[in-house]
Tab-separated table of C-alpha atoms and ligand atoms in Angstrom:
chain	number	residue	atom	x	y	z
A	1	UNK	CA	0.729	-3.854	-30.560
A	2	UNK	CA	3.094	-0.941	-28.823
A	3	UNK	CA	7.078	-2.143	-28.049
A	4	UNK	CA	8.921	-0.142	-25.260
A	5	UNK	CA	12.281	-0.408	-27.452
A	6	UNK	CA	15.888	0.752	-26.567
A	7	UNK	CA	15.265	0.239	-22.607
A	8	UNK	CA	19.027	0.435	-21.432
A	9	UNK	CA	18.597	-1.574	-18.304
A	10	UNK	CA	15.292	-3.969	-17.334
A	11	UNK	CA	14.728	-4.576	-13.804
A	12	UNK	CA	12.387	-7.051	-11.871
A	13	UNK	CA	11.730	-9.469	-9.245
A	14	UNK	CA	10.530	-12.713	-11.035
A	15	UNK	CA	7.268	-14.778	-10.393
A	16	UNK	CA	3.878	-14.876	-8.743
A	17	UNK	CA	4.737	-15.434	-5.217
A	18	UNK	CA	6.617	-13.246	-2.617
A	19	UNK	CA	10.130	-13.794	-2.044
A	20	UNK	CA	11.660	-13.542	0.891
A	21	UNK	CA	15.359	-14.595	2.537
A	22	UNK	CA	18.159	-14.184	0.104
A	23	UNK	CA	15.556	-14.704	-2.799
A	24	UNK	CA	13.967	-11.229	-2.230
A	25	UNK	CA	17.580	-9.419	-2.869
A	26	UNK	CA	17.366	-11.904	-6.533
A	27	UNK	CA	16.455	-9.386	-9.488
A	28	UNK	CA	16.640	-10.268	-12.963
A	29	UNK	CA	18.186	-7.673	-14.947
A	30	UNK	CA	18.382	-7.181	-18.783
A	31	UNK	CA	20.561	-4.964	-20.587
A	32	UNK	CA	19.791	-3.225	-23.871
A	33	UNK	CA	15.633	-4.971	-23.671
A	34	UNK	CA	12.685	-4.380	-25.512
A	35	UNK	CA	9.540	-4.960	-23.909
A	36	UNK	CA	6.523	-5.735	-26.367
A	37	UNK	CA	2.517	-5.541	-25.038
A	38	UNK	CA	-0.424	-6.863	-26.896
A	39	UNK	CA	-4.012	-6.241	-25.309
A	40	UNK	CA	-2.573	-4.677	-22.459
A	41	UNK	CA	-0.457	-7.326	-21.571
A	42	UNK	CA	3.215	-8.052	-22.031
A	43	UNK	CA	3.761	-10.723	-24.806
A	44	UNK	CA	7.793	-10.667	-25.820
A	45	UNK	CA	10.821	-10.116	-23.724
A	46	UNK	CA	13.522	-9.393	-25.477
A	47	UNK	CA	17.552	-8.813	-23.869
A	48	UNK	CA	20.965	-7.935	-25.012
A	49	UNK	CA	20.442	-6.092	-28.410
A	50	UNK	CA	17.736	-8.424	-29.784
A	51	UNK	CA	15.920	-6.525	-32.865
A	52	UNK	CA	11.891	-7.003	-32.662
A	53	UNK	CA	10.819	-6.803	-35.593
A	54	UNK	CA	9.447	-2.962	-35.853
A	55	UNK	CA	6.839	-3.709	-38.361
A	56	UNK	CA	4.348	-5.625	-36.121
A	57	UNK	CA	3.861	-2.399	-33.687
A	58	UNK	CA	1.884	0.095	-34.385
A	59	UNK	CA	3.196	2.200	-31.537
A	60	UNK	CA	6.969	2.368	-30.312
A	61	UNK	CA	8.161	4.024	-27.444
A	62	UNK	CA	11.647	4.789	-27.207
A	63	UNK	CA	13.047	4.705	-23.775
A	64	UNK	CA	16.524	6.147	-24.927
A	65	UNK	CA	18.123	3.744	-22.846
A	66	UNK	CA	16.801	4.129	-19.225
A	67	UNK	CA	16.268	2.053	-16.378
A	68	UNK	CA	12.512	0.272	-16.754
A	69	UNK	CA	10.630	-1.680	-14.179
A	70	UNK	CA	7.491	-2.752	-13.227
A	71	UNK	CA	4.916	-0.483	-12.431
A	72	UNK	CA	4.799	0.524	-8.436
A	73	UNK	CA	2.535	-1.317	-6.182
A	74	UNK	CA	1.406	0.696	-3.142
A	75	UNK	CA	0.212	-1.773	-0.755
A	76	UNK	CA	-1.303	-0.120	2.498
A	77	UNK	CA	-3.030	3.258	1.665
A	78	UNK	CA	-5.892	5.524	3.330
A	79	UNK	CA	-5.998	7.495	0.645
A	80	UNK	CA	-10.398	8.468	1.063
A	81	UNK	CA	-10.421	10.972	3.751
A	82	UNK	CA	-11.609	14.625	4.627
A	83	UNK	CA	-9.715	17.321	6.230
A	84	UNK	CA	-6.135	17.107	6.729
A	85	UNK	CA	-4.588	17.420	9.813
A	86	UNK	CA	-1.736	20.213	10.220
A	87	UNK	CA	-3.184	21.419	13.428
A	88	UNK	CA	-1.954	18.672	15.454
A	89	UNK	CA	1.691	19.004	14.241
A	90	UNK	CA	2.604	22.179	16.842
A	91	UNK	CA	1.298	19.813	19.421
A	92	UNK	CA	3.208	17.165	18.557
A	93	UNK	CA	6.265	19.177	18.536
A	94	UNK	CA	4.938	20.430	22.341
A	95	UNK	CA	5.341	16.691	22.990
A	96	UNK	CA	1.802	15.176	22.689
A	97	UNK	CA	2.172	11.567	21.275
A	98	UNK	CA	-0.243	10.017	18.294
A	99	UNK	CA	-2.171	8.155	21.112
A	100	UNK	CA	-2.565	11.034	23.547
A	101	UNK	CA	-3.858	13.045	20.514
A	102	UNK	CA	-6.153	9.879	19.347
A	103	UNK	CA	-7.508	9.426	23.468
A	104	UNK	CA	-8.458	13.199	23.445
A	105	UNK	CA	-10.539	12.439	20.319
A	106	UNK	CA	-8.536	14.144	17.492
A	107	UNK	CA	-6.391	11.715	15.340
A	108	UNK	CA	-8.324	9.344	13.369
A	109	UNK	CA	-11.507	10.501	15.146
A	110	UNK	CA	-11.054	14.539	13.836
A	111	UNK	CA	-10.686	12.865	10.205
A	112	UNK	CA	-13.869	10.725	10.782
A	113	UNK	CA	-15.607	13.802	11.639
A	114	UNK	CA	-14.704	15.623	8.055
A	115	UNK	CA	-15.145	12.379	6.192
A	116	UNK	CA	-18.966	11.849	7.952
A	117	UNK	CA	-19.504	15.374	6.158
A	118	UNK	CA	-18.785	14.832	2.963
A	119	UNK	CA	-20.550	13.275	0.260
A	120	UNK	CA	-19.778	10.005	-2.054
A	121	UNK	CA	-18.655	11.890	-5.251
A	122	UNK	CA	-16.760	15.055	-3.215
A	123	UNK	CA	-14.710	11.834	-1.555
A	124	UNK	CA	-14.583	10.731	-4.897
A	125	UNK	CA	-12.886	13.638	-6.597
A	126	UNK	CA	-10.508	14.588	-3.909
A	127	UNK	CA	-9.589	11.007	-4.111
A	128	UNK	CA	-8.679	11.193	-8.349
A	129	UNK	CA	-6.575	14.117	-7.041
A	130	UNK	CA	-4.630	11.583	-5.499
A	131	UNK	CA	-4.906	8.806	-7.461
A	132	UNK	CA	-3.133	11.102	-10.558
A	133	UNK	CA	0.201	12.193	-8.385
A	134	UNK	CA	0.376	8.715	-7.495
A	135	UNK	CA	0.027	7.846	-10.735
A	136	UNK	CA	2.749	10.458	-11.848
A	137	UNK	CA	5.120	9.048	-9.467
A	138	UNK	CA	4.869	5.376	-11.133
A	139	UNK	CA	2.486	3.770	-8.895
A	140	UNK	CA	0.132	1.779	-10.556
A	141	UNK	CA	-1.711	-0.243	-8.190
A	142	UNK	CA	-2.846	0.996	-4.509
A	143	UNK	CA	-5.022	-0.447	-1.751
A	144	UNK	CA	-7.243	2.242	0.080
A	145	UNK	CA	-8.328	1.092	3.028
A	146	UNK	CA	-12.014	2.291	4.492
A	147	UNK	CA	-11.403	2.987	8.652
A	148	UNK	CA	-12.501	7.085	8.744
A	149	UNK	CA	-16.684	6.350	8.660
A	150	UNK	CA	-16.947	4.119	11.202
A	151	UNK	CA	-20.569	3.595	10.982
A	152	UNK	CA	-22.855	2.082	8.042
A	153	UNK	CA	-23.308	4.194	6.095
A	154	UNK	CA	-20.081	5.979	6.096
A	155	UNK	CA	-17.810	3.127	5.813
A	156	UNK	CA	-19.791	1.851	2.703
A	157	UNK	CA	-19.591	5.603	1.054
A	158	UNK	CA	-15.666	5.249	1.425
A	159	UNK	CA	-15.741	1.960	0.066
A	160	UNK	CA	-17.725	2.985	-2.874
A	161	UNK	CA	-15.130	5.720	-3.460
A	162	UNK	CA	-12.799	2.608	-3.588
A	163	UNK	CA	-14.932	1.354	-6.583
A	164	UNK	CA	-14.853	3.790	-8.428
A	165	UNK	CA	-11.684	5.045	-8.143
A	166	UNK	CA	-11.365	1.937	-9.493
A	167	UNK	CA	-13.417	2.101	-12.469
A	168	UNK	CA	-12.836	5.966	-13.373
A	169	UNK	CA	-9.091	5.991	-13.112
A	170	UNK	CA	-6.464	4.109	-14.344
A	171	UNK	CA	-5.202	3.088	-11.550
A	172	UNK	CA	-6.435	-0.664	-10.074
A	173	UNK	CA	-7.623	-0.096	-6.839
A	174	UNK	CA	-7.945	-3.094	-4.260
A	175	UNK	CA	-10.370	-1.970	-1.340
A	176	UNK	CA	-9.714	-2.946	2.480
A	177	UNK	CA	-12.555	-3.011	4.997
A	178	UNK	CA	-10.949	-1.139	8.072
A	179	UNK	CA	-14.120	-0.218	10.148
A	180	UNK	CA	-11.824	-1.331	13.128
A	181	UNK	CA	-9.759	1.785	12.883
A	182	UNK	CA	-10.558	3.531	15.640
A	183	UNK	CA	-13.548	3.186	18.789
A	184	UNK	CA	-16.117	5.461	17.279
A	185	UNK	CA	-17.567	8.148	19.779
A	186	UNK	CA	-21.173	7.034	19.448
A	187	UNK	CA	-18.880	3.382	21.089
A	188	UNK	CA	-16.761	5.395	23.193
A	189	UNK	CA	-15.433	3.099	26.075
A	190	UNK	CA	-17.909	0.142	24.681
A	191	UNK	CA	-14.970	-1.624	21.769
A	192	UNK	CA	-16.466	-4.950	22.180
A	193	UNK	CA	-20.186	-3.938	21.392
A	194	UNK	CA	-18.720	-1.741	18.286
A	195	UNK	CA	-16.401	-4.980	17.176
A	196	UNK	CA	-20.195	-6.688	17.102
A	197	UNK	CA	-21.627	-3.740	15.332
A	198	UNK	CA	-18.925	-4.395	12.669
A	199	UNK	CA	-19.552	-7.788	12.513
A	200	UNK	CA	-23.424	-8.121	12.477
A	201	UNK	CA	-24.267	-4.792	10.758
A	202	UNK	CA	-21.564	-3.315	8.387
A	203	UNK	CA	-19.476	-7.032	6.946
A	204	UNK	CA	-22.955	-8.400	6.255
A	205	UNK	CA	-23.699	-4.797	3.708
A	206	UNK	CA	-19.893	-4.714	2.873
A	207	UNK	CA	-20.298	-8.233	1.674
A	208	UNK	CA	-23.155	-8.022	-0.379
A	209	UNK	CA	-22.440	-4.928	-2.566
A	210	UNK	CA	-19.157	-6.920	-3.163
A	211	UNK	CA	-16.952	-3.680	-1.862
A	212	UNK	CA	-13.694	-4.964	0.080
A	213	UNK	CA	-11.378	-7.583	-0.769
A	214	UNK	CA	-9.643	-7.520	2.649
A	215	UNK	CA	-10.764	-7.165	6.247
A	216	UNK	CA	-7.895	-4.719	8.634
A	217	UNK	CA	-7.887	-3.787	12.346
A	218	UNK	CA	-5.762	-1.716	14.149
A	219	UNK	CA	-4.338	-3.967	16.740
A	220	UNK	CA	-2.874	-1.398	19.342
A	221	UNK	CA	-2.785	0.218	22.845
A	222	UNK	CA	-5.697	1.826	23.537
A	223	UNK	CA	-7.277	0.669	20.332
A	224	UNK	CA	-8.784	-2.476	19.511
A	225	UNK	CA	-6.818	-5.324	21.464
A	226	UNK	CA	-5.553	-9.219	20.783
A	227	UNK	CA	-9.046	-10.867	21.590
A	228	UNK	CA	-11.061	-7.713	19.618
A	229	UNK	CA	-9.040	-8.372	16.880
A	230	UNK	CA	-8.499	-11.657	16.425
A	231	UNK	CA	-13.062	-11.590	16.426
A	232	UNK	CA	-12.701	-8.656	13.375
A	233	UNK	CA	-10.527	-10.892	11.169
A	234	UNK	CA	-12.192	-14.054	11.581
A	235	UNK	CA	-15.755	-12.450	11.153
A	236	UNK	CA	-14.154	-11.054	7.811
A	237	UNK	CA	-12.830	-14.531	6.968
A	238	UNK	CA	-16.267	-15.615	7.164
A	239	UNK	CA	-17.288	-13.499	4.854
A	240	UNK	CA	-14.285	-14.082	2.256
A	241	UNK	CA	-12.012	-11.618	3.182
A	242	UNK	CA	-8.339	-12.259	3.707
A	243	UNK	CA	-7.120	-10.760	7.274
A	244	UNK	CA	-4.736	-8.088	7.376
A	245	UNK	CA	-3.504	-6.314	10.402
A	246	UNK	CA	-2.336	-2.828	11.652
A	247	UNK	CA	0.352	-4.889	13.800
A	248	UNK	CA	2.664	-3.539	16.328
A	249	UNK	CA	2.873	0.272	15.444
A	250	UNK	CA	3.466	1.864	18.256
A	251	UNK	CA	3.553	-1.198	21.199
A	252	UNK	CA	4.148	-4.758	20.596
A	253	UNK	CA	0.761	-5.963	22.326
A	254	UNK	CA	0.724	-9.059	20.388
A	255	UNK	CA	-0.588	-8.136	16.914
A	256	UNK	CA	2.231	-9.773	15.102
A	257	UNK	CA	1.856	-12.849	16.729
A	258	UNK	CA	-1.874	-12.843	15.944
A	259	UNK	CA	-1.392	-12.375	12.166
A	260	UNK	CA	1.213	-15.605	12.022
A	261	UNK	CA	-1.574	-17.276	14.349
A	262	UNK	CA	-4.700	-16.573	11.542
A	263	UNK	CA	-2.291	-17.224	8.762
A	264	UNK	CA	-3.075	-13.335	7.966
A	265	UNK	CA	-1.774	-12.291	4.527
A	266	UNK	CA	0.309	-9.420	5.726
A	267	UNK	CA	0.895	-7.229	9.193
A	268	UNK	CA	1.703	-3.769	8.714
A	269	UNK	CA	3.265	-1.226	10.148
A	270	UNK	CA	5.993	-3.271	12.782
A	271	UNK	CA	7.756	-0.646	14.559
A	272	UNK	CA	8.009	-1.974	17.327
A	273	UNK	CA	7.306	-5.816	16.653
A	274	UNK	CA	9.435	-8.434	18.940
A	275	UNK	CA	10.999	-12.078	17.754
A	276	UNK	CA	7.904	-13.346	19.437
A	277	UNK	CA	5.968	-11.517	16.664
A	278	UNK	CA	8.440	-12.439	13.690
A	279	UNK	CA	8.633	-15.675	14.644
A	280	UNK	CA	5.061	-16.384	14.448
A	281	UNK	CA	4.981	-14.616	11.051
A	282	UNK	CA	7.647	-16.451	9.511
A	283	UNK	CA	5.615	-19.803	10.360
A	284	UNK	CA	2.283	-18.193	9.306
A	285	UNK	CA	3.729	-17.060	5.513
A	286	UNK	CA	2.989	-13.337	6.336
A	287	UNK	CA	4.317	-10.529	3.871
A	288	UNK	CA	5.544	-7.522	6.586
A	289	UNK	CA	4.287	-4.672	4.586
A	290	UNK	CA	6.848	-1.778	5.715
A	291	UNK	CA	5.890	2.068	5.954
A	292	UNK	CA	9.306	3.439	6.941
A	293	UNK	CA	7.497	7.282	5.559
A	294	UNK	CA	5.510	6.955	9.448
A	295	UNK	CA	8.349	6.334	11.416
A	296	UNK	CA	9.811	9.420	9.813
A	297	UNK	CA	6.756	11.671	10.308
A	298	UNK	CA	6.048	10.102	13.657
A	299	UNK	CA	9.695	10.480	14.822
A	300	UNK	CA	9.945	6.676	15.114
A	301	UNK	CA	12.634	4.490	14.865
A	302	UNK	CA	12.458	2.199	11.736
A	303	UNK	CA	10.890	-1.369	11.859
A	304	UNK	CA	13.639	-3.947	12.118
A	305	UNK	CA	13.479	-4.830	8.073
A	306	UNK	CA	17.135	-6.572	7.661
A	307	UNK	CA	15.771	-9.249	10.739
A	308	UNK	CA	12.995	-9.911	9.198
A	309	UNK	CA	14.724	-10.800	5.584
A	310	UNK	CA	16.820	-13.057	7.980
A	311	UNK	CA	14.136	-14.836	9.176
A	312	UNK	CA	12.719	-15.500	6.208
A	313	UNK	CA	9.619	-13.132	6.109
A	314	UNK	CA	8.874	-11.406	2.849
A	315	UNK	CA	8.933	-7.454	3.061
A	316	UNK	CA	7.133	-5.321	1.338
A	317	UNK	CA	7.060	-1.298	1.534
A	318	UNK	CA	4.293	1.124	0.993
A	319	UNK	CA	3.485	4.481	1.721
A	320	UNK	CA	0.847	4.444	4.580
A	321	UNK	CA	-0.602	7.664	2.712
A	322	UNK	CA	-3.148	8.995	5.130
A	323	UNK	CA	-3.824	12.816	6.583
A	324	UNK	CA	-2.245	12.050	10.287
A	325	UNK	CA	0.675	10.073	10.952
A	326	UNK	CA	1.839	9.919	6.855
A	327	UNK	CA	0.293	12.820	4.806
A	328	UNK	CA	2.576	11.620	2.253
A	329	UNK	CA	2.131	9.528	-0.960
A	330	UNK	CA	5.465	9.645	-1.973
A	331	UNK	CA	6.514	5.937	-2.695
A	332	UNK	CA	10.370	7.085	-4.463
A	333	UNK	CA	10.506	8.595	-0.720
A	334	UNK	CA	10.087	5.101	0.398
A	335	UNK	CA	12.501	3.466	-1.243
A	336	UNK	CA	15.080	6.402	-0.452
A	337	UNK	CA	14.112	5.645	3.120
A	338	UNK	CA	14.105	1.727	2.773
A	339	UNK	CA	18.008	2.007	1.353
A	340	UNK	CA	19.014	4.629	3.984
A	341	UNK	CA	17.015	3.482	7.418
A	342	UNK	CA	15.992	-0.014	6.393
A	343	UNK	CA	19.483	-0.933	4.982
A	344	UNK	CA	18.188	-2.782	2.558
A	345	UNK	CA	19.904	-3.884	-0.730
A	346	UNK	CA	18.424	-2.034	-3.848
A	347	UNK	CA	17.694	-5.110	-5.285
A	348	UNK	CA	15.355	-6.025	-1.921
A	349	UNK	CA	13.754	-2.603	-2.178
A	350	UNK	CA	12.735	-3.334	-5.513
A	351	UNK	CA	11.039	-6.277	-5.059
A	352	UNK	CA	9.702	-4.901	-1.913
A	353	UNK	CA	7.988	-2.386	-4.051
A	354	UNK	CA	6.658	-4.640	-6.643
A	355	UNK	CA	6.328	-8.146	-6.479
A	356	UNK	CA	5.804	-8.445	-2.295
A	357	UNK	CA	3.648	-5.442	-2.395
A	358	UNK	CA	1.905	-7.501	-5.163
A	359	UNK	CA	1.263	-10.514	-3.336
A	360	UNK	CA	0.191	-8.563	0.163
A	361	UNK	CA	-2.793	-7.472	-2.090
A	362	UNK	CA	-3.237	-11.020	-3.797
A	363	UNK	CA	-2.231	-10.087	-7.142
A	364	UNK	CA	0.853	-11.994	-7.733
A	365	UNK	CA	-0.255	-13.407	-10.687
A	366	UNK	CA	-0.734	-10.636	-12.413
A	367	UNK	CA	1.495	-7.511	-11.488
A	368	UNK	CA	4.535	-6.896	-9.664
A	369	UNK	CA	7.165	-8.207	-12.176
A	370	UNK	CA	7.988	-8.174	-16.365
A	371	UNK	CA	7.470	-11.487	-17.292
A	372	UNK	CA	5.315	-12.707	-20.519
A	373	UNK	CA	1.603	-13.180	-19.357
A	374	UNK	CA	1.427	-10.328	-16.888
A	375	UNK	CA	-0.498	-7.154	-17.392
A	376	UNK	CA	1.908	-4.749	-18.553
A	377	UNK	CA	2.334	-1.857	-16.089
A	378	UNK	CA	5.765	-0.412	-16.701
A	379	UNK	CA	7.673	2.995	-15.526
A	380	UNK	CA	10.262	4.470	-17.960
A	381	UNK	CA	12.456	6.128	-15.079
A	382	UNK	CA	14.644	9.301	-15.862
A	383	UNK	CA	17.427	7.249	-14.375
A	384	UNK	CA	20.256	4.633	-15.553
A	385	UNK	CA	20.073	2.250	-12.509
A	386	UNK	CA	17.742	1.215	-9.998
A	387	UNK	CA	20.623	2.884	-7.075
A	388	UNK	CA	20.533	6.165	-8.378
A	389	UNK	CA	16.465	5.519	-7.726
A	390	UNK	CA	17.593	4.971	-4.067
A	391	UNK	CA	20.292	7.602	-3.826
A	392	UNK	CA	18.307	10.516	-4.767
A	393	UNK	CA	15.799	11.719	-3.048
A	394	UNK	CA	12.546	14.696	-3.248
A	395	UNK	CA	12.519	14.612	-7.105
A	396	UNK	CA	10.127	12.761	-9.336
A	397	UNK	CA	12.563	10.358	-11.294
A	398	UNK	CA	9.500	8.901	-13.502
A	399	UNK	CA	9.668	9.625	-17.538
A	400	UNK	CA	7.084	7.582	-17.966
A	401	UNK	CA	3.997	5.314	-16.802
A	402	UNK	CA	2.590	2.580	-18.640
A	403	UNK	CA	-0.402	1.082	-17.241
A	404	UNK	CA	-2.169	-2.162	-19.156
A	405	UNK	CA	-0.225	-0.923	-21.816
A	406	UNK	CA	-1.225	2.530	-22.412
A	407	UNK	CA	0.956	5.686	-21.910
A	408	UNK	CA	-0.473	7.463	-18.567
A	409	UNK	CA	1.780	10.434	-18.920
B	1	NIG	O1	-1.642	3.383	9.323
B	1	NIG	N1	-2.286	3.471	12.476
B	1	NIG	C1	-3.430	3.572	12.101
B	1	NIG	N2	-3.868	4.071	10.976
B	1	NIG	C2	-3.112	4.938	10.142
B	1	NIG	C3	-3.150	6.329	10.605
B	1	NIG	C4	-4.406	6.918	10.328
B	1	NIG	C5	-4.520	8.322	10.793
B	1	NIG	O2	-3.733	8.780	11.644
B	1	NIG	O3	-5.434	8.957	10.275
B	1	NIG	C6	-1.732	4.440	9.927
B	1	NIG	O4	-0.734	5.060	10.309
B	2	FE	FE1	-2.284	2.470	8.024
């Protein structure tokens, strides 16, 4: 049995579903806290100066009085890709927009290309190279979405990465199919007939090797559109996989709307998302999962978090990690950035990090907060407080990573 021991200040959301309204700002907070784990999952709580008794551990950490929460929960990553991208930041900064760069076939389409070329296991280890500095910077679960093959064969190589990132790392991986990313160019000017191909060729494979827990589509301008779409995410419901939705990134064309229509389990991204779109999420139950890192490297504005909370729609915040509009996989940036552009309380930012990040990937019930029964994924932080977490900014603030219970670093 191991007990974290002398933790000045415990932090978490509490419970298995996401909270949203005044309930996501509610955190529970524990001074002077022991946290005890047996078989990888936490067992005892104990607050305000209670002794455990030592004897039944055989391992003690001492967190020397530091801020702990739950482990980090990174809820919208594309983090199996080839190539990076740097060459299309001067043209950027000549003025060419994400779409114009997409239209002309770079974008998504240039990473596609360097993904097609490389094999399962070269995906696989560039992947673990991310995996660990995400791990370092106390995230212990991530989605990684699929979306840069695009055709059979390369969608179900990234999705195998997924796997076993999953089951040669410690971090848990959850695995989104995202083959509506972009309009491949053997498709080009033919979305409808690739939205088929999707459906009758690559779900069918995705399905049986059991690869993706979620279907995604990137609901935009000159993209896939509302109708498109809504025909991806119901042909993965079909096949058992809950809908989520690149939503509103860039133009509000109505993705929004669709998730709250399909009852999706989150929209993401929500730049520029209207009360048309919010209001049909807040009646549909769907977690807004947040990447404010995008709107920074895409020059954005920030997606209208505080309205949301005020309508009632649980936010979450991830990091969007991917080589074009977010090669960053910084989630402390996020929160710096959620506090600063968002507005957001610490206390929301928390839980948007952990428990509603949770609960966009299904996993509620088992992550996302410090409560007895839960698997016990903890960060030691070098900090006293969860605001000084928020306040400072470009340093790694983790001392330590627990994940199921054993010390990651
Ligand atoms: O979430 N918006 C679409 N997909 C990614 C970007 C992927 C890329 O540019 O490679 C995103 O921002
Ligand atoms: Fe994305």
């Amino acid at each position: 049995m191991l007990l974290v021991k002398n933790i000045g200040l415990l932090q978490t959301p509490v419970g298995t579903h996401s909270l949203c309204g005044p309930e996501q700002a509610k955190n529970l907070k524990l001074k002077d806290a022991a946290v005890a784990v047996k078989d990888g999952k936490i067992s005892e709580i104990f607050a305000d100066g209670a002794e455990p008794p030592l004897s039944k551990f055989d391992r003690v950490i001492d967190a020397e009085g530091r801020l702990v929460t739950p482990g980090l929960v990174d809820c919208h990553t594309h983090m199996v890709f080839g190539g990076w991208r740097h060459n299309e930041i001067p043209l950027k900064l000549k003025g060419a927009t994400y779409l114009d760069i997409l239209r002309a076939g770079g974008g998504i389409l240039d990473t596609v290309r360097h993904t097609r070329e490389m094999s399962e296991d070269e995906l696989l280890n560039r992947a673990k190279g991310f995996v660990c500095e995400m791990l370092r910077g106390g995230v212990t679960t991530a989605e990684s979405k699929s979306g840069y093959g695009l055709d059979l064969n390369d969608e179900i190589k990234q999705l195998r990465v997924n796997k076993r990132l999953c089951e040669e790392t410690p971090m848990d991986i959850v695995s989104t199919f995202l083959g509506a990313h972009a309009i491949p160019p053997e498709f080009k000017d033919r979305a409808d007939e690739y939205i088929d191909y999707l459906c009758d060729t690559v779900l069918p494979e995705v399905k049986r090797q059991n690869l993706a827990s979620f279907c995604d589509v990137f609901c935009e301008d000159s993209v896939f559109d509302v109708m498109q779409s809504k025909k991806m995410l119901l042909c993965g419901q079909k096949y058992g996989l809950k809908s989520k939705i690149h939503a509103d990134e860039i133009e509000a064309i109505g993705g929004a709307v669709l998730a709250g229509e399909l009852g999706a389990i989150s929209a993401e991204h929500l730049i520029a998302t209207n009360e048309l779109g919010m209001d049909s999420m807040a009646r549909g139950g769907v977690t807004a999962a947040l990447l404010p890192a995008t709107s920074f490297y895409l020059n954005k504005t920030y997606a209208p978090a505080r309205a949301m909370i005020d309508k009632g729609i649980p936010v979450a915040i991830a990091s969007d990690f991917n080589p074009g509009s977010c090669p960053s996989l910084n989630l402390q940036l996020c929160i710096n950035l959620g506090y600063l552009k968002y507005r957001l309380l610490p206390e929301e930012i928390l839980t948007a990090v952990t428990l509603n990040a949770a609960c966009a990937l299904d996993r509620g019930d088992a992550i996302g907060s410090i409560e007895v029964g839960k698997n016990a994924d903890l960060v030691i932080w070098d900090a006293p407080n969860f605001e000084m977490l928020c306040y400072r900014f470009g340093s790694n603030q983790v001392k330590t990573v627990i994940k199921k219970g054993e010390i990651i670093q």
